[in-house]
Amino acid sequence: MAEAGLREGAHARRAVAVGEPLFEVENLVKHYPVRSGAFLGRGGGVVRAVDGVSFTLRRGETLGIVGESGCGKSTLARVLLRLVEPTGGRAMLAGENLFDLDKRAIRLARRRLQIIFQDPFASLNPRMTVAEIVREPWAIFPGVVPRGEWHDRIADLLTRVGLNADDAHRYPHQFSGGQRQRIGIARSLALNPEIVICDEPVSALDVSIQAQVINLLEEIQEGFGLSYIFIAHDLSVVRHISDRVAVMYLGKFVELGTWQEIYERPTHPYTQALLSAVPAIDPAERTRRIILEGEVPSPIDPPSGCRFRTRCRMAEARCAAEEPALVERAGGHRSACHFAAAPAE
Ligand code: ADP
Ligand code: MG
């Protein structure tokens, strides 16, 4: 995406604002059963969409999660919201494991944890007005916003996402893609959540309006004190907004670090390849481009050892035999590669 138009200095601001651990995810696993007739591989007939992911999200922090299509990013988001059931792991929010909650308790937890979807066309009900879309969560959670205040609160939310109070009476099809995503953002804020999971919120939008929506999400984060999990399929989109970045490949995190560590001192060959696909401003940088060949292998039968080895320019026999653990290199910087050097200080 174009970097032009993004606000400056956001990282300096957030480095100060980030607070205590808020959301702790441990060894999250989601395996989907393979439907009959499909190829049953060594994996035992399951799609290993998410296969052991751990991270901590701090208050006020943005954790970027990046990986090619099919790496399990949306599944991770959906499991955290219990839109699909986890296979294993824990997701601790304020001392409660979201994966232990019954249906009623999950609904209550969702007040604190909201999602913005990739496709602003598919995620808004075309038969509902903007006002009906934004206030729908208040009907599910009576008492959060007294009925007498709905009108003013809707106007306030619409203004905060850059729409007009008058837009409340219009229908989604009357808006552009960027404006529809703003409606989705207003709705996600209606219950005053603490965490918003943004699943590729700008991927379906024109490049020219991606920066506007990212700027808006940053402003809203400041105004509402939110923590974000921000998912994208390439590293350029999350660069500006993320405090830390996790790089995901075939259901696992392969590298996790601060944005400086990931963009300036990447240690995993997959991160390096994704980074070299980001258009470089400096022509000297362009010559170092690493081409990532082929597609992500099937998560039904992932490669033995290191899952990235079939596309890795450094792979050796050891990589097929032994799975590299996500080990700490320096500070909190983690990398899962047998050859990842300790980053130079
Ligand atoms: P991403 O968001 O990174 O593109 P997804 O989480 O959508 O990845 O998908 C990860 C893997 O899980 C893909 O191989 C996908 O085909 C598979 N998958 C996703 N949803 C289902 C499902 N409901 N049943 C079976 N497999 C699924
Ligand atoms: Mg996805």
PDB file of N, CA and C in Angstrom, residues 64-110:
ATOM      1  N   GLY A  64       0.539  -6.480  15.213  1.00  0.00           N
ATOM      2  CA  GLY A  64       0.278  -6.819  13.818  1.00  0.00           C
ATOM      3  C   GLY A  64       0.497  -8.309  13.616  1.00  0.00           C
ATOM      4  N   ILE A  65      -0.378  -8.962  12.852  1.00  0.00           N
ATOM      5  CA  ILE A  65      -0.172 -10.373  12.488  1.00  0.00           C
ATOM      6  C   ILE A  65      -0.182 -10.455  10.965  1.00  0.00           C
ATOM      7  N   VAL A  66       0.941 -10.933  10.411  1.00  0.00           N
ATOM      8  CA  VAL A  66       1.123 -10.902   8.963  1.00  0.00           C
ATOM      9  C   VAL A  66       1.478 -12.286   8.450  1.00  0.00           C
ATOM     10  N   GLY A  67       0.929 -12.636   7.311  1.00  0.00           N
ATOM     11  CA  GLY A  67       1.293 -13.892   6.643  1.00  0.00           C
ATOM     12  C   GLY A  67       0.475 -13.985   5.373  1.00  0.00           C
ATOM     13  N   GLU A  68       0.949 -14.825   4.428  1.00  0.00           N
ATOM     14  CA  GLU A  68       0.222 -14.970   3.168  1.00  0.00           C
ATOM     15  C   GLU A  68      -1.165 -15.549   3.412  1.00  0.00           C
ATOM     16  N   SER A  69      -1.993 -15.425   2.404  1.00  0.00           N
ATOM     17  CA  SER A  69      -3.338 -15.973   2.448  1.00  0.00           C
ATOM     18  C   SER A  69      -3.271 -17.473   2.759  1.00  0.00           C
ATOM     19  N   GLY A  70      -4.120 -17.940   3.659  1.00  0.00           N
ATOM     20  CA  GLY A  70      -4.158 -19.357   4.003  1.00  0.00           C
ATOM     21  C   GLY A  70      -3.290 -19.735   5.195  1.00  0.00           C
ATOM     22  N   CYS A  71      -2.601 -18.760   5.790  1.00  0.00           N
ATOM     23  CA  CYS A  71      -1.706 -19.052   6.927  1.00  0.00           C
ATOM     24  C   CYS A  71      -2.452 -19.261   8.246  1.00  0.00           C
ATOM     25  N   GLY A  72      -3.741 -18.927   8.285  1.00  0.00           N
ATOM     26  CA  GLY A  72      -4.518 -19.159   9.504  1.00  0.00           C
ATOM     27  C   GLY A  72      -4.872 -17.899  10.278  1.00  0.00           C
ATOM     28  N   LYS A  73      -4.681 -16.753   9.685  1.00  0.00           N
ATOM     29  CA  LYS A  73      -4.906 -15.485  10.394  1.00  0.00           C
ATOM     30  C   LYS A  73      -6.374 -15.288  10.772  1.00  0.00           C
ATOM     31  N   SER A  74      -7.273 -15.502   9.805  1.00  0.00           N
ATOM     32  CA  SER A  74      -8.696 -15.300  10.106  1.00  0.00           C
ATOM     33  C   SER A  74      -9.202 -16.352  11.083  1.00  0.00           C
ATOM     34  N   THR A  75      -8.682 -17.558  10.959  1.00  0.00           N
ATOM     35  CA  THR A  75      -9.079 -18.604  11.907  1.00  0.00           C
ATOM     36  C   THR A  75      -8.677 -18.205  13.319  1.00  0.00           C
ATOM     37  N   LEU A  76      -7.480 -17.692  13.464  1.00  0.00           N
ATOM     38  CA  LEU A  76      -7.015 -17.217  14.774  1.00  0.00           C
ATOM     39  C   LEU A  76      -7.993 -16.165  15.326  1.00  0.00           C
ATOM     40  N   ALA A  77      -8.368 -15.204  14.489  1.00  0.00           N
ATOM     41  CA  ALA A  77      -9.296 -14.160  14.921  1.00  0.00           C
ATOM     42  C   ALA A  77     -10.640 -14.758  15.335  1.00  0.00           C
ATOM     43  N   ARG A  78     -11.145 -15.676  14.522  1.00  0.00           N
ATOM     44  CA  ARG A  78     -12.473 -16.239  14.776  1.00  0.00           C
ATOM     45  C   ARG A  78     -12.499 -17.092  16.040  1.00  0.00           C
ATOM     46  N   VAL A  79     -11.394 -17.793  16.297  1.00  0.00           N
ATOM     47  CA  VAL A  79     -11.331 -18.615  17.505  1.00  0.00           C
ATOM     48  C   VAL A  79     -11.289 -17.718  18.742  1.00  0.00           C
ATOM     49  N   LEU A  80     -10.532 -16.628  18.670  1.00  0.00           N
ATOM     50  CA  LEU A  80     -10.432 -15.743  19.836  1.00  0.00           C
ATOM     51  C   LEU A  80     -11.789 -15.164  20.197  1.00  0.00           C
ATOM     52  N   LEU A  81     -12.641 -14.955  19.197  1.00  0.00           N
ATOM     53  CA  LEU A  81     -13.992 -14.434  19.436  1.00  0.00           C
ATOM     54  C   LEU A  81     -15.001 -15.548  19.691  1.00  0.00           C
ATOM     55  N   ARG A  82     -14.523 -16.801  19.627  1.00  0.00           N
ATOM     56  CA  ARG A  82     -15.377 -17.994  19.744  1.00  0.00           C
ATOM     57  C   ARG A  82     -16.457 -18.019  18.671  1.00  0.00           C
ATOM     58  N   LEU A  83     -16.146 -17.465  17.483  1.00  0.00           N
ATOM     59  CA  LEU A  83     -17.052 -17.613  16.340  1.00  0.00           C
ATOM     60  C   LEU A  83     -16.891 -19.024  15.789  1.00  0.00           C
ATOM     61  N   VAL A  84     -15.699 -19.598  15.987  1.00  0.00           N
ATOM     62  CA  VAL A  84     -15.492 -21.044  15.801  1.00  0.00           C
ATOM     63  C   VAL A  84     -14.863 -21.566  17.091  1.00  0.00           C
ATOM     64  N   GLU A  85     -15.087 -22.840  17.381  1.00  0.00           N
ATOM     65  CA  GLU A  85     -14.623 -23.407  18.644  1.00  0.00           C
ATOM     66  C   GLU A  85     -13.144 -23.793  18.561  1.00  0.00           C
ATOM     67  N   PRO A  86     -12.381 -23.504  19.609  1.00  0.00           N
ATOM     68  CA  PRO A  86     -10.962 -23.883  19.594  1.00  0.00           C
ATOM     69  C   PRO A  86     -10.792 -25.392  19.737  1.00  0.00           C
ATOM     70  N   THR A  87      -9.662 -25.891  19.240  1.00  0.00           N
ATOM     71  CA  THR A  87      -9.295 -27.290  19.479  1.00  0.00           C
ATOM     72  C   THR A  87      -8.499 -27.395  20.772  1.00  0.00           C
ATOM     73  N   GLY A  88      -7.721 -26.366  21.067  1.00  0.00           N
ATOM     74  CA  GLY A  88      -6.937 -26.381  22.306  1.00  0.00           C
ATOM     75  C   GLY A  88      -6.356 -25.017  22.601  1.00  0.00           C
ATOM     76  N   GLY A  89      -5.828 -24.886  23.812  1.00  0.00           N
ATOM     77  CA  GLY A  89      -5.165 -23.647  24.208  1.00  0.00           C
ATOM     78  C   GLY A  89      -5.980 -22.833  25.188  1.00  0.00           C
ATOM     79  N   ARG A  90      -5.442 -21.675  25.547  1.00  0.00           N
ATOM     80  CA  ARG A  90      -6.116 -20.776  26.485  1.00  0.00           C
ATOM     81  C   ARG A  90      -6.073 -19.353  25.935  1.00  0.00           C
ATOM     82  N   ALA A  91      -7.070 -18.565  26.281  1.00  0.00           N
ATOM     83  CA  ALA A  91      -7.085 -17.144  25.910  1.00  0.00           C
ATOM     84  C   ALA A  91      -7.578 -16.394  27.137  1.00  0.00           C
ATOM     85  N   MET A  92      -6.631 -15.884  27.915  1.00  0.00           N
ATOM     86  CA  MET A  92      -6.943 -15.280  29.210  1.00  0.00           C
ATOM     87  C   MET A  92      -7.188 -13.773  29.072  1.00  0.00           C
ATOM     88  N   LEU A  93      -8.427 -13.374  29.406  1.00  0.00           N
ATOM     89  CA  LEU A  93      -8.776 -11.956  29.390  1.00  0.00           C
ATOM     90  C   LEU A  93      -9.293 -11.601  30.786  1.00  0.00           C
ATOM     91  N   ALA A  94      -8.583 -10.735  31.469  1.00  0.00           N
ATOM     92  CA  ALA A  94      -8.956 -10.325  32.823  1.00  0.00           C
ATOM     93  C   ALA A  94      -9.205 -11.523  33.736  1.00  0.00           C
ATOM     94  N   GLY A  95      -8.293 -12.479  33.718  1.00  0.00           N
ATOM     95  CA  GLY A  95      -8.364 -13.616  34.627  1.00  0.00           C
ATOM     96  C   GLY A  95      -9.330 -14.715  34.206  1.00  0.00           C
ATOM     97  N   GLU A  96     -10.015 -14.533  33.076  1.00  0.00           N
ATOM     98  CA  GLU A  96     -10.960 -15.542  32.600  1.00  0.00           C
ATOM     99  C   GLU A  96     -10.429 -16.171  31.322  1.00  0.00           C
ATOM    100  N   ASN A  97     -10.536 -17.511  31.228  1.00  0.00           N
ATOM    101  CA  ASN A  97     -10.174 -18.170  29.979  1.00  0.00           C
ATOM    102  C   ASN A  97     -11.385 -18.155  29.054  1.00  0.00           C
ATOM    103  N   LEU A  98     -11.305 -17.400  27.955  1.00  0.00           N
ATOM    104  CA  LEU A  98     -12.451 -17.294  27.038  1.00  0.00           C
ATOM    105  C   LEU A  98     -12.892 -18.653  26.519  1.00  0.00           C
ATOM    106  N   PHE A  99     -11.950 -19.617  26.487  1.00  0.00           N
ATOM    107  CA  PHE A  99     -12.272 -20.929  25.935  1.00  0.00           C
ATOM    108  C   PHE A  99     -13.047 -21.802  26.931  1.00  0.00           C
ATOM    109  N   ASP A 100     -13.126 -21.365  28.187  1.00  0.00           N
ATOM    110  CA  ASP A 100     -13.909 -22.111  29.188  1.00  0.00           C
ATOM    111  C   ASP A 100     -15.341 -21.591  29.315  1.00  0.00           C
ATOM    112  N   LEU A 101     -15.647 -20.468  28.695  1.00  0.00           N
ATOM    113  CA  LEU A 101     -16.936 -19.817  28.950  1.00  0.00           C
ATOM    114  C   LEU A 101     -18.084 -20.517  28.235  1.00  0.00           C
ATOM    115  N   ASP A 102     -19.257 -20.524  28.901  1.00  0.00           N
ATOM    116  CA  ASP A 102     -20.444 -21.058  28.225  1.00  0.00           C
ATOM    117  C   ASP A 102     -21.031 -19.970  27.316  1.00  0.00           C
ATOM    118  N   LYS A 103     -22.064 -20.337  26.576  1.00  0.00           N
ATOM    119  CA  LYS A 103     -22.598 -19.425  25.546  1.00  0.00           C
ATOM    120  C   LYS A 103     -22.961 -18.049  26.081  1.00  0.00           C
ATOM    121  N   ARG A 104     -23.617 -18.048  27.242  1.00  0.00           N
ATOM    122  CA  ARG A 104     -24.034 -16.778  27.811  1.00  0.00           C
ATOM    123  C   ARG A 104     -22.831 -15.908  28.200  1.00  0.00           C
ATOM    124  N   ALA A 105     -21.854 -16.565  28.807  1.00  0.00           N
ATOM    125  CA  ALA A 105     -20.657 -15.841  29.254  1.00  0.00           C
ATOM    126  C   ALA A 105     -19.831 -15.342  28.066  1.00  0.00           C
ATOM    127  N   ILE A 106     -19.850 -16.089  26.969  1.00  0.00           N
ATOM    128  CA  ILE A 106     -19.115 -15.638  25.772  1.00  0.00           C
ATOM    129  C   ILE A 106     -19.722 -14.341  25.269  1.00  0.00           C
ATOM    130  N   ARG A 107     -21.049 -14.300  25.274  1.00  0.00           N
ATOM    131  CA  ARG A 107     -21.707 -13.073  24.786  1.00  0.00           C
ATOM    132  C   ARG A 107     -21.275 -11.879  25.621  1.00  0.00           C
ATOM    133  N   LEU A 108     -21.178 -12.076  26.914  1.00  0.00           N
ATOM    134  CA  LEU A 108     -20.742 -10.976  27.784  1.00  0.00           C
ATOM    135  C   LEU A 108     -19.291 -10.585  27.478  1.00  0.00           C
ATOM    136  N   ALA A 109     -18.452 -11.603  27.255  1.00  0.00           N
ATOM    137  CA  ALA A 109     -17.039 -11.322  26.971  1.00  0.00           C
ATOM    138  C   ALA A 109     -16.898 -10.556  25.662  1.00  0.00           C
ATOM    139  N   ARG A 110     -17.810 -10.788  24.728  1.00  0.00           N
ATOM    140  CA  ARG A 110     -17.704 -10.120  23.422  1.00  0.00           C
ATOM    141  C   ARG A 110     -17.916  -8.611  23.525  1.00  0.00           C
TER     142      ARG A 110
END
